[in-house]
XYZ file of C-alpha atoms in Angstrom:
236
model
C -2.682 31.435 -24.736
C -3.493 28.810 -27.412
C -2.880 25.542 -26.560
C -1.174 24.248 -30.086
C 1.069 27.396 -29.228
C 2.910 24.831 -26.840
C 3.731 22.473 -28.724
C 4.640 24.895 -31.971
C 7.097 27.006 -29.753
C 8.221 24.203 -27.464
C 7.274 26.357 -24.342
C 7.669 23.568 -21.946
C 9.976 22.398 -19.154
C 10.686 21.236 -15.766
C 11.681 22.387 -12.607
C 12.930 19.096 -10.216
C 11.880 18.695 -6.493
C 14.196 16.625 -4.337
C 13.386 13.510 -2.268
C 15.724 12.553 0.511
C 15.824 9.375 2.792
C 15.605 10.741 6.629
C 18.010 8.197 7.988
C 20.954 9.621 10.807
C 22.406 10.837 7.172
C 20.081 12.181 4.865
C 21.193 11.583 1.324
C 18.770 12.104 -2.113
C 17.012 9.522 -3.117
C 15.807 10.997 -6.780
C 13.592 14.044 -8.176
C 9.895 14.523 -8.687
C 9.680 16.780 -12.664
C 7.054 19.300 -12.038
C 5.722 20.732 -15.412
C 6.015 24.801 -15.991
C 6.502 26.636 -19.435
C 7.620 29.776 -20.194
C 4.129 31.287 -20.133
C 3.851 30.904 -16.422
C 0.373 29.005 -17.354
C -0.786 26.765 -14.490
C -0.241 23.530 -15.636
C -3.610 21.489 -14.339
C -4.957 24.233 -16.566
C -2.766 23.122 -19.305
C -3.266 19.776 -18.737
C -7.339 20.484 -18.404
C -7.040 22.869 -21.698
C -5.636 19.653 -23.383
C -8.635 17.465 -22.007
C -10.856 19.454 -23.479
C -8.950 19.548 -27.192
C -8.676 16.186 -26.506
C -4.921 16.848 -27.109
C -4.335 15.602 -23.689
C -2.247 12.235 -24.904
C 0.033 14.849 -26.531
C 1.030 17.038 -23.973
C 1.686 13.991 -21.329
C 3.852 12.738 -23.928
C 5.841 15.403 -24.409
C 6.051 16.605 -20.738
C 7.377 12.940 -19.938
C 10.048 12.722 -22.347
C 11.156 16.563 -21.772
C 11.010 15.717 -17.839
C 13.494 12.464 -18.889
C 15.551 14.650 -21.376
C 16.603 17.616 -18.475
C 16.732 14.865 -15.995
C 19.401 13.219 -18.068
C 21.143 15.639 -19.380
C 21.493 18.001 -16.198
C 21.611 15.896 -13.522
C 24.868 13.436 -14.146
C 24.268 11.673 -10.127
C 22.668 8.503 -8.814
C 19.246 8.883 -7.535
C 15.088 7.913 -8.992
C 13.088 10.204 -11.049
C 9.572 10.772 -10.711
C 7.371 11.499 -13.698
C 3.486 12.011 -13.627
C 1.410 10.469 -16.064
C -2.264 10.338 -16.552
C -3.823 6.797 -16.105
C -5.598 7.962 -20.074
C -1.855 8.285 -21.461
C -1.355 4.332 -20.390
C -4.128 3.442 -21.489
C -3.561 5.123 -24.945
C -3.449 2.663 -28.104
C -0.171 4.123 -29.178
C 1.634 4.145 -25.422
C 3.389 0.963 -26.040
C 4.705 2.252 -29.001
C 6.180 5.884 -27.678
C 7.253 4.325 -24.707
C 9.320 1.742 -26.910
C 11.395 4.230 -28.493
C 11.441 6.858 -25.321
C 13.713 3.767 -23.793
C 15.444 3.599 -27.017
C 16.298 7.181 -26.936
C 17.067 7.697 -23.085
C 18.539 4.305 -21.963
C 20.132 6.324 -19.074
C 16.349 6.122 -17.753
C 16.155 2.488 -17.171
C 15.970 1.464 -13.679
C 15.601 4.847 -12.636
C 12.055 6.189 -13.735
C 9.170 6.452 -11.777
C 5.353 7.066 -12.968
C 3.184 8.681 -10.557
C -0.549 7.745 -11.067
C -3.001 9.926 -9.320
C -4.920 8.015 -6.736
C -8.024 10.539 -7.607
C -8.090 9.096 -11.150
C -11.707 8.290 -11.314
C -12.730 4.734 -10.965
C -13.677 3.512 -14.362
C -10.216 3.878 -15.536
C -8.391 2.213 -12.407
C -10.900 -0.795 -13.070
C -9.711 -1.167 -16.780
C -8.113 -4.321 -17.166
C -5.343 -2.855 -19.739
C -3.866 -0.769 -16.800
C -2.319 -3.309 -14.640
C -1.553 -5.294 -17.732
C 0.400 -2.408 -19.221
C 2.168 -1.568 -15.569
C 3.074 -4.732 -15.795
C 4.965 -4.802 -19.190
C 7.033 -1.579 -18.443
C 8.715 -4.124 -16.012
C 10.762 -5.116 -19.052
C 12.260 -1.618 -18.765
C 12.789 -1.831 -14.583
C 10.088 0.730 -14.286
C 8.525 1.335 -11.461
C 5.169 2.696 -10.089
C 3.863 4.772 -7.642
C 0.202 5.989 -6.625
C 0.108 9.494 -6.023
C -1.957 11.369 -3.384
C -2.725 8.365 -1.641
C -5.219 9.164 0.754
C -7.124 11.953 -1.396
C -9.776 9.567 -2.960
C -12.355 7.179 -1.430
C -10.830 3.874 -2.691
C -7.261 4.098 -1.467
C -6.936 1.013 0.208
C -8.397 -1.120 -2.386
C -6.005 0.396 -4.904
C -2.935 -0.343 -2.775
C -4.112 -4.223 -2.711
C -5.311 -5.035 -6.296
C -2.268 -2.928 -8.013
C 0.750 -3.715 -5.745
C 2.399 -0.503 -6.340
C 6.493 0.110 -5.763
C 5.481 3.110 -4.201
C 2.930 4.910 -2.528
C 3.208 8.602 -1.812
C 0.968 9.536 1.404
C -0.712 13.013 0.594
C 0.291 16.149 2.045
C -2.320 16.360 4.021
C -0.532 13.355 6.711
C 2.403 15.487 6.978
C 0.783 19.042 7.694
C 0.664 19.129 11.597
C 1.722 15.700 11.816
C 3.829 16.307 14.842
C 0.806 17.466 16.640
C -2.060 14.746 15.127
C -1.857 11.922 17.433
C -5.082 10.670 15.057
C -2.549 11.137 12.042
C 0.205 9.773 13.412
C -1.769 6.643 14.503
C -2.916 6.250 10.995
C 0.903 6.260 9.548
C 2.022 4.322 11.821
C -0.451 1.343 11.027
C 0.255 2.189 7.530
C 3.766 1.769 7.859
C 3.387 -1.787 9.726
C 0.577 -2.646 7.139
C 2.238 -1.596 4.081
C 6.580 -1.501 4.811
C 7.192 -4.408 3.901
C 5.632 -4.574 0.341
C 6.146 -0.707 -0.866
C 8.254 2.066 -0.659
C 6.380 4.411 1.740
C 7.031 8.183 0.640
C 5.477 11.206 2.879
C 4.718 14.456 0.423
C 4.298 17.873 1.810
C 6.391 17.939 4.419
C 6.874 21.367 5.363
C 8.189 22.165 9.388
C 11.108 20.102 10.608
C 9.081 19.004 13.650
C 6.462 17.095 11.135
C 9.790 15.568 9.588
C 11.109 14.650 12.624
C 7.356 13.270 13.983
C 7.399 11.044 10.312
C 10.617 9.836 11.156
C 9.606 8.462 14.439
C 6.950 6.791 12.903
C 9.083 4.416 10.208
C 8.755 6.877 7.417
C 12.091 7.118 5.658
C 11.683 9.279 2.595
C 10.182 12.568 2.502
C 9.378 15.454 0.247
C 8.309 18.859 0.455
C 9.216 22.229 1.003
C 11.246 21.664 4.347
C 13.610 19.177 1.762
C 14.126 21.415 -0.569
C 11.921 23.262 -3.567
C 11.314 22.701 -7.003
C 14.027 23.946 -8.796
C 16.407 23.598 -12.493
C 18.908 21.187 -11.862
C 22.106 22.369 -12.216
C 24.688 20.588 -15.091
């Protein structure tokens, strides 16, 4: 499929995964959008199709404000939502601008939207000074931040410290046969003491109830993955 075809036929929406707090009472604590369209394309290849037609600012664009559009006008609760965005998009001359008049448009999203930067965003862009500068200024708006994957790249750490995310969403690969890793579960609970206190600590990927159950032991008090509940439409 052509990639203009997208954004000609508006082929794009969003399925929502849950997030719950693992407390005594569980209760939802917001929805990650995940990108699909109606061509059942996958969307990193989407996303790397874009890249390459350098179109990429484009589609980020429009999956965030159609992720904040269904979010808003299906889902009438409480609770965060989660929206990826490529470190590139911030870093975009005209980002200040679109994200101006997205709050303009949605004000329903203020103090509930999360951005999701990929901890495997290579280097060169983490280390441009614009980026923390421009997480900075969506403060104005009560955004938040989270890093994404953390874990999956070689500089984890030193991202946590220099950027001071809100959030920080351990990668799946802590929760798969957690309640079995006594080398993983050693490493989330020093990141829990390390880190509690400053950021949100959020476990992806959880998919047994005994890995759940292991991550609550630990301090870990929101999870997500397929044990939680599955992507999904929200319902009106």
């Amino acid at each position: 499929m052509n990639i203009f075809t997208i954004f000609q036929n508006d082929y794009i929406y969003h399925d929502y995964q849950p997030l719950f707090t693992m407390g005594h009472t569980p209760s939802l604590y917001g929805y990650e959008a995940l990108m699909r369209n109606t061509h059942k394309e996958n969307p990193e290849t989407l996303f790397q199709t874009a890249m390459r037609a350098n179109i990429l600012y484009k589609l980020d664009t429009l999956s965030i404000t159609k992720a904040i559009e269904g979010f808003l006008g299906h889902h009438n609760g409480s609770g965060k939502l989660f929206v990826n965005v490529y470190v590139t998009t911030l870093l975009h001359p005209s980002f200040h601008t679109y994200f101006d008049h997205l709050m303009e448009t949605y004000p329903g999203a203020r103090g509930r939207l999360i951005l999701e930067l990929n901890e495997s965003t290579p280097d060169e862009l983490w280390q441009n000074p614009l980026l923390l500068r421009t997480l900075k200024s969506l403060k104005r708006y009560d955004v938040l931040y989270a890093i994404d994957d953390f874990g999956q790249g070689t500089a984890s750490i030193k991202k946590s410290i220099e950027f001071e995310p809100d959030i920080i969403k351990l990668d799946r690969y802590f929760a798969k046969e957690l309640a079995w890793s006594k080398r993983k579960q050693r490493f989330i609970s020093f990141f829990q003491q390390f880190y509690g206190n400053d950021a949100i600590i959020i476990l992806e990927g959880i998919e047994k109830e005994e890995d759940m159950l292991a991550a609550k032991e630990l301090g870990i008090t929101i999870g997500q993955g397929y044990f939680l509940g599955k992507p999904s439409k929200l319902l009106a």
